[in-house]
Structures are given as structure tokens and as C-alpha cells.
């Protein structure tokens, strides 16, 4: 199945609807964002989260702000306000800069409408990029399945990189959605991801998609890999250095070391976007 | 300071008092154990836990059972019942076998009293062994302190291996108690140890001893070691193979890999006891 979108633009109401992720997995509740301050609050309170989704959400916030007041003064104010909502989210600042850069030199009357088109473009790019990640990842899973006929492919992931973290397909989960759709027998080990428990969001996504999975403690990954219960690891990336090093949620690094120690293939699923190449330190993967 | 004992024999009441560890850290409550069934329940419900303490507790349970009925039939029944309280605790079965082996061939009238003496001996051995672990570990910490004058020595531990896990000094925490007593500036990173959160017990022990510490998520250890915030790792051992491999709480293995990757010294603090040498598989460390 095609996973549902976690953010929708409503043209009639000129507003954006998001799933309030702070209420998941207990409750699925949509929330309408209208004012720039609504968008700021939604990002700051982690009602929307996941690097790609934050960028898209902020872009819509800026566009809606410009539809109301397209002055350069307002552009700067909205951009600064939204950018400060979550200082560590690199996609946030990147998306806002991209939008601002494309509309700042336009005649004032065109600015709002063009910003909205840019936000739409950003959203569609994300959907397509993530779908393509899935298409690239699928053959890797098919190969693992061929190597163990009759048995399910066991995948370990960490944190949340599914439909809730992006607009639709996710990054790490995109190959899994497609594998499940293609009838591959898979099972996913989901880390709790303390202290924010984003694993619960991944559990929710996998449940929605009907993909078999098990929630485990973060440390259990070591034991599972040691016991031959993991065929590959797939995680997302919060930030990527030009040499290919990735920064991802705390816990990615020990898991990568275990996978290396056990000879288990490990993949980072990420889109190639300009904002991924602004970090060039050689040793930047996070714990 | 000398840490308080977590289990006491009361000669007047012919009973044993334990700290009910299921109520910690919220509440310090002692519980009296009299019948063999009290001991069984305390071990099965994890009111007492920690490999060494379980063994000692069970030994007292068997001794008290024999004081009441010293028949061989009762010896076998009590031993079997207590041994089944926590099947994975190797110290449990070892302590019971030791006691049973020493009293089974005695005249029936001497059995109860002798079993009680054996339980006392086991308890004193544990106290002395753990104190000696501390004395062996202290110079390692002093050396680390000399290498960074003016700064505190940062130690990472995992799970619970302090006064609550043994009778008094703990294993992993024994060197830390002595270092603190000796005036060394130390700070301890304590892993949550999901899913049972034994880190909360370690926090309680360190708080009691006045040793500075911080509770962190299990995965954070990777980031802390990567950031130079850890000078050494010390953990206990649930079981030790003859080649020196240790089995310890889930999460020990990924942490050990990170420490190796970062060149950080890692120590396992354990007593040399016969029950540590019954496992000879080469690759037995747990995740």
C-alpha cells in the first residue's frame, strides 16, 4: 500500500493539516496550521518532526505568511522566526533559504503565490525522492531474501524514518513499504530510541502498513545481531557530510559498530539534496 | 563511606531482612523473609537481584528451611524450589549446591546450624571479595586521575553492580566507592538499562554514597565516548567463561565495541569464584 501523507495543504481553507505526532501512537489527531506562529509551535513542540517533514512544514508556513503580507520585512521576520523553531534541524533552514531566495527578488504581488508553488514543489520532490529511495533499496532486500529461501528477511532500524518523518514514503522505511507491497516476507526490529521513544512512531507506521515488526530496547540490537536475527540494518540520516559520513539519532553509532563486528550489511537511506553536502568534517557520525 | 549491607540476618528472629528493590528508587523498604517460600518469592519477583546477592539470599533460605526440618527430603525440596526461582542466575544454583554439598552428609541434628554457618561464610566471602575488587580497581582510577590533573575521572557503567547487587561493596562500583573515599574526583555515567531500568538502582547507590553521577539513555554511551567524556568503562559480570569472556546485561557488548573503537579502557569487575568457570564457549558475551 501507498503510505498516507503526514501533511496536507488545504487550498480551500488556505491552511496546512498535520498529524500531531506528540499524540501518537495513542491517538491519531490532525491539527490545522494557519498562522506562522502555528507552524513555529508545531515544529518547536515536535508535533511535526523528521528532518524532511520539518523543512516542508516550515516552507508552507513561510508561504502562508507571504500570502498574507508579501513585504520583504515580513519575509525576513517569518523566515527568522520559523528558522529558530528547531535550531538543530538542517532541513529547516535549508528549505526556508530556498524559498526566500526564489521569491525575494520577485514583484511583491507575485511573492505569496510563488512561495506556495515552491512549497508544493518541495513537497513533491520529497515524495519522489523517498519513493526512489525505496526503489533503490528494494533490490537489496530481494537479494537478502533470495539468500534465505522460505525465511523472512529481518531488518533492524533505529529512530523514525518512515512516512511520519517525511511527507509520505520515508527514507529508511521506503524500501520496506515497497518490499512488503512486492510480497517479500520481512520483519522489522524497531529500537525504542530513548529518551523520546521515536520507535513508537515507527511501530505506528509499520502497523498502518501491515508490516510485521517488534519493538525492542535500544541495547537489544547488539544481542539480536549477535544471534543472527538481523539480515541488514537500515537507518535514515539527519545530516550527511560530503565524504559520506552521516549524523543520525543517538544510538546509530554503536549499532553500526555491532553490524560491522558481525559482518551485517548496513545502509543509510537518504535523498541527495544540497543541504546534505554542507558538513565536511571527517568524523561526524553521532552516537 | 562503607556502603550499607543490602541483606541482614537477624539472629533473634531467625529471619533475613532484605531491601525490596522493586520499590527503589522511590522507596526504601525492608522486607522480612522467614519461610522458604518467602525467599523463593523475593528472588522470583526480583525483590533481591544481582547475581551475588541472589546466591547469598538463596543460601539463607535453604539454611532457614533446614533449621526447621533438617531431613534430606526437605533439603532436596528446598534446594529444588529455590533453584527454580530464577533459572538464569548461575550464582543461585551454585550457592545452593555448595550448601547442600556441605551439609547433606552431616548428622541430621547438625545440618541446620551448619547450613546457617555456611550461609554466613558465603556472605562474608562476598563482602571480602568485593572489597578486594575495589582495592584492585582503585589504582587504575588513580592512574587515570594522574593523567588529567585538576579534572574529574569519568567512568561509564551499565546495569547495576553496586551494593544492591552484592551484599555490600558491589563489583563494578567497589573501586568507585573506594576512589570517592580516597578523595578522588570522579563522575559516573549510569545507563538506564532498559527495559528493567536497573540504572535507577545504580543512581540510588551512588546518591547514597555521595558520588557525582548522571543517568543517561543506553545509546548515549556511544556519543559520550565519542566526545571524550568517558575515561574508562567498568561493568560487572553475570557469568564468566574460562577464557575470560563475560556474559553481562544486554547492552554491554555494543558499549564494549564503542570503547574499543575509541581506545577507551574497559574493565569487568568480578570475583574469582568456582561458579565463574563453568562456561567455556569462546563467544559468550551478551548484547
Coordinates of C-alpha atoms in Angstrom, one line a residue, chain A residues 4-265:
Chain A
X4 CA -0.7 8.1 3.7
X5 CA 0.7 11.7 3.6
X6 CA 1.5 13.1 7.0
X7 CA 1.0 16.7 5.9
X8 CA -1.7 18.1 3.6
X9 CA -2.3 21.5 2.1
X10 CA -5.9 22.6 2.1
X11 CA -6.4 25.0 -0.9
X12 CA -10.0 25.9 0.2
X13 CA -9.0 26.9 3.7
X14 CA -5.5 28.1 2.8
X15 CA -4.1 26.1 5.6
X16 CA -2.0 23.0 6.3
X17 CA -3.1 20.0 8.2
X18 CA -0.5 17.9 10.1
X19 CA -0.7 14.7 12.2
X20 CA 0.0 15.8 15.8
X21 CA 2.9 13.3 16.4
X22 CA 3.1 14.1 20.1
X23 CA -0.2 12.2 20.5
X24 CA 0.9 9.1 18.6
X25 CA 0.8 6.2 18.9
X26 CA -2.1 6.5 21.3
X27 CA -4.2 8.9 19.2
X28 CA -4.3 10.0 15.5
X29 CA -5.3 13.6 15.5
X30 CA -4.9 16.1 12.8
X31 CA -4.1 19.8 13.5
X32 CA -4.7 22.8 11.3
X33 CA -1.9 25.3 10.9
X34 CA -2.8 28.8 9.6
X35 CA -0.6 31.5 11.2
X36 CA 3.2 31.5 11.1
X37 CA 3.1 31.1 14.8
X38 CA 1.1 27.9 14.4
X39 CA 3.9 26.5 12.3
X40 CA 6.6 27.6 14.7
X41 CA 4.8 26.0 17.6
X42 CA 4.2 22.7 15.7
X43 CA 7.9 22.4 14.9
X44 CA 9.2 23.6 18.3
X45 CA 6.8 21.2 20.2
X46 CA 7.8 18.4 17.8
X47 CA 4.2 17.9 16.6
X48 CA 5.9 17.6 13.3
X49 CA 9.3 16.0 13.3
X50 CA 11.7 14.2 11.0
X51 CA 14.2 16.3 9.1
X52 CA 12.4 16.3 5.7
X53 CA 9.0 16.9 7.1
X54 CA 10.2 19.8 9.2
X55 CA 11.6 21.5 6.1
X56 CA 8.4 21.1 4.1
X57 CA 6.2 22.3 7.0
X58 CA 8.3 25.4 7.5
X59 CA 8.2 26.1 3.8
X60 CA 4.4 26.1 3.9
X61 CA 4.5 28.3 7.0
X62 CA 6.6 30.9 5.2
X63 CA 4.4 30.7 2.1
X64 CA 1.2 31.2 4.1
X65 CA 2.9 34.1 5.9
X66 CA 3.7 35.7 2.5
X67 CA 0.2 35.2 1.1
X68 CA -1.0 37.4 4.0
X69 CA 1.9 40.0 3.8
X70 CA 4.3 39.7 1.0
X71 CA 6.6 42.5 2.1
X72 CA 10.4 41.9 2.4
X73 CA 10.2 42.9 6.0
X74 CA 7.6 40.2 6.7
X75 CA 9.6 37.7 4.6
X76 CA 12.6 38.2 6.8
X77 CA 10.6 38.1 10.0
X78 CA 8.8 34.9 9.1
X79 CA 12.0 33.2 7.9
X80 CA 13.9 34.1 11.1
X81 CA 11.0 33.1 13.4
X82 CA 10.5 29.7 11.6
X83 CA 14.2 29.0 11.4
X84 CA 14.6 29.3 15.2
X85 CA 11.9 26.7 15.9
X86 CA 14.4 23.9 16.0
X87 CA 17.9 25.0 15.7
X88 CA 19.4 21.6 15.0
X89 CA 17.2 20.7 12.0
X90 CA 19.3 21.4 9.0
X91 CA 16.5 20.9 6.5
X92 CA 14.5 23.6 8.2
X93 CA 16.9 26.4 7.5
X94 CA 17.7 25.0 4.1
X95 CA 14.1 24.9 3.0
X96 CA 13.4 28.4 4.2
X97 CA 16.5 29.8 2.5
X98 CA 15.5 28.1 -0.7
X99 CA 12.0 29.6 -0.6
X100 CA 13.2 33.0 0.4
X101 CA 15.9 33.0 -2.3
X102 CA 13.4 32.3 -5.0
X103 CA 10.8 34.9 -4.1
X104 CA 12.7 37.8 -2.6
X105 CA 13.5 39.4 -5.9
X106 CA 10.0 38.9 -7.4
X107 CA 7.5 41.7 -7.6
X108 CA 5.7 41.9 -4.2
X109 CA 2.3 40.9 -5.8
X110 CA 3.7 37.5 -7.0
X111 CA 5.6 36.6 -3.9
X112 CA 3.0 34.7 -1.9
X113 CA 1.6 32.7 -4.8
X114 CA 5.1 31.8 -6.0
X115 CA 6.2 30.8 -2.4
X116 CA 3.2 28.5 -2.2
X117 CA 4.2 26.9 -5.6
X118 CA 7.7 26.4 -4.2
X119 CA 6.4 24.7 -1.1
X120 CA 4.4 22.4 -3.3
X121 CA 7.4 21.7 -5.4
X122 CA 9.5 20.9 -2.3
X123 CA 6.7 18.5 -1.1
X124 CA 6.6 16.7 -4.4
X125 CA 10.4 16.4 -4.6
X126 CA 10.3 14.8 -1.2
X127 CA 7.7 12.3 -2.2
X128 CA 9.5 11.4 -5.3
X129 CA 12.9 11.3 -3.7
X130 CA 11.7 9.0 -1.0
X131 CA 9.8 6.7 -3.4
X132 CA 13.1 6.5 -5.4
X133 CA 15.0 5.6 -2.2
X134 CA 12.5 2.7 -1.9
X135 CA 13.1 1.6 -5.4
X136 CA 16.9 1.6 -4.9
X137 CA 16.6 -0.3 -1.6
X138 CA 14.2 -2.9 -2.8
X139 CA 16.7 -5.0 -4.8
X140 CA 19.0 -5.2 -1.8
X141 CA 16.2 -6.7 0.2
X142 CA 15.2 -9.0 -2.6
X143 CA 18.8 -10.2 -2.7
X144 CA 18.8 -11.0 1.0
X145 CA 15.5 -12.8 0.5
X146 CA 17.0 -15.0 -2.2
X147 CA 19.8 -15.9 0.1
X148 CA 17.4 -17.4 2.7
X149 CA 14.5 -19.0 0.8
X150 CA 11.4 -19.7 2.9
X151 CA 12.6 -17.4 5.7
X152 CA 11.7 -13.8 6.3
X153 CA 14.3 -11.0 5.9
X154 CA 15.0 -9.4 9.2
X155 CA 15.7 -5.7 9.1
X156 CA 16.9 -3.5 12.0
X157 CA 16.1 0.2 12.1
X158 CA 16.6 2.9 14.6
X159 CA 14.6 6.1 15.4
X160 CA 11.8 7.1 13.0
X161 CA 12.4 7.4 9.3
X162 CA 9.1 6.4 7.8
X163 CA 6.0 8.2 6.5
X164 CA 5.8 10.4 9.6
X165 CA 9.4 11.7 9.2
X166 CA 9.0 12.7 5.6
X167 CA 5.8 13.5 3.6
X168 CA 4.9 10.0 2.6
X169 CA 7.4 7.2 1.9
X170 CA 10.0 7.8 4.5
X171 CA 13.7 7.2 3.9
X172 CA 14.7 4.1 5.9
X173 CA 11.2 2.6 5.6
X174 CA 10.7 3.3 1.9
X175 CA 12.4 0.1 0.8
X176 CA 10.3 -1.8 3.4
X177 CA 7.0 -0.4 2.2
X178 CA 7.9 -1.5 -1.3
X179 CA 9.2 -4.9 -0.3
X180 CA 6.0 -5.6 1.6
X181 CA 4.0 -4.4 -1.4
X182 CA 6.0 -6.8 -3.6
X183 CA 5.1 -9.7 -1.3
X184 CA 8.5 -10.2 0.3
X185 CA 8.4 -11.7 3.8
X186 CA 10.0 -9.2 6.1
X187 CA 10.2 -8.5 9.8
X188 CA 11.4 -5.3 11.3
X189 CA 13.2 -4.8 14.6
X190 CA 12.4 -1.3 15.9
X191 CA 14.5 0.3 18.6
X192 CA 12.7 2.2 21.3
X193 CA 15.0 5.2 20.7
X194 CA 15.2 6.6 24.2
X195 CA 14.6 9.2 25.5
X196 CA 11.9 10.4 23.1
X197 CA 10.8 6.9 22.1
X198 CA 10.5 7.6 18.3
X199 CA 10.4 3.9 17.9
X200 CA 6.8 4.1 18.9
X201 CA 6.2 6.2 15.8
X202 CA 7.9 3.6 13.6
X203 CA 5.7 0.9 15.2
X204 CA 2.7 3.0 14.3
X205 CA 3.8 3.4 10.7
X206 CA 4.6 -0.3 10.3
X207 CA 1.2 -1.2 11.9
X208 CA -0.6 1.1 9.5
X209 CA 1.3 -0.6 6.6
X210 CA 0.7 -4.1 7.9
X211 CA 4.4 -4.9 8.1
X212 CA 5.4 -7.4 10.8
X213 CA 7.6 -5.8 13.4
X214 CA 8.8 -6.0 17.1
X215 CA 9.7 -3.1 19.4
X216 CA 13.0 -3.8 21.3
X217 CA 15.1 -1.9 23.7
X218 CA 18.0 0.1 22.1
X219 CA 20.6 -2.2 23.6
X220 CA 18.9 -5.4 22.3
X221 CA 20.2 -4.7 18.8
X222 CA 23.6 -6.0 19.9
X223 CA 22.2 -9.3 21.1
X224 CA 19.9 -9.7 18.0
X225 CA 22.8 -9.1 15.6
X226 CA 25.0 -11.5 17.6
X227 CA 22.3 -14.2 17.5
X228 CA 21.9 -14.0 13.7
X229 CA 18.5 -12.4 14.0
X230 CA 19.3 -9.4 11.7
X231 CA 20.0 -9.6 8.0
X232 CA 20.6 -5.9 7.5
X233 CA 20.3 -2.5 9.2
X234 CA 18.7 0.5 7.5
X235 CA 18.6 3.9 9.1
X236 CA 17.9 7.5 7.9
X237 CA 20.3 10.4 8.2
X238 CA 19.8 13.7 9.9
X239 CA 22.8 15.2 8.2
X240 CA 25.4 13.9 5.8
X241 CA 29.0 15.0 5.3
X242 CA 30.5 15.4 1.8
X243 CA 32.6 12.2 2.5
X244 CA 29.5 10.2 3.1
X245 CA 29.6 10.2 6.9
X246 CA 26.2 10.6 8.4
X247 CA 24.9 12.2 11.5
X248 CA 21.8 10.4 12.8
X249 CA 20.0 9.8 16.0
X250 CA 22.0 8.9 19.1
X251 CA 22.4 5.1 19.1
X252 CA 23.2 4.8 15.4
X253 CA 26.9 4.6 16.0
X254 CA 27.0 1.7 18.5
X255 CA 24.6 -0.2 16.2
X256 CA 26.9 0.4 13.2
X257 CA 29.9 -0.9 15.2
X258 CA 28.0 -4.1 16.1
X259 CA 26.9 -4.6 12.5
X260 CA 30.5 -4.2 11.4
X261 CA 31.7 -6.6 14.1
X262 CA 29.1 -9.2 12.9
X263 CA 29.6 -8.6 9.1
X264 CA 25.9 -7.5 8.7
X265 CA 25.3 -5.1 5.9

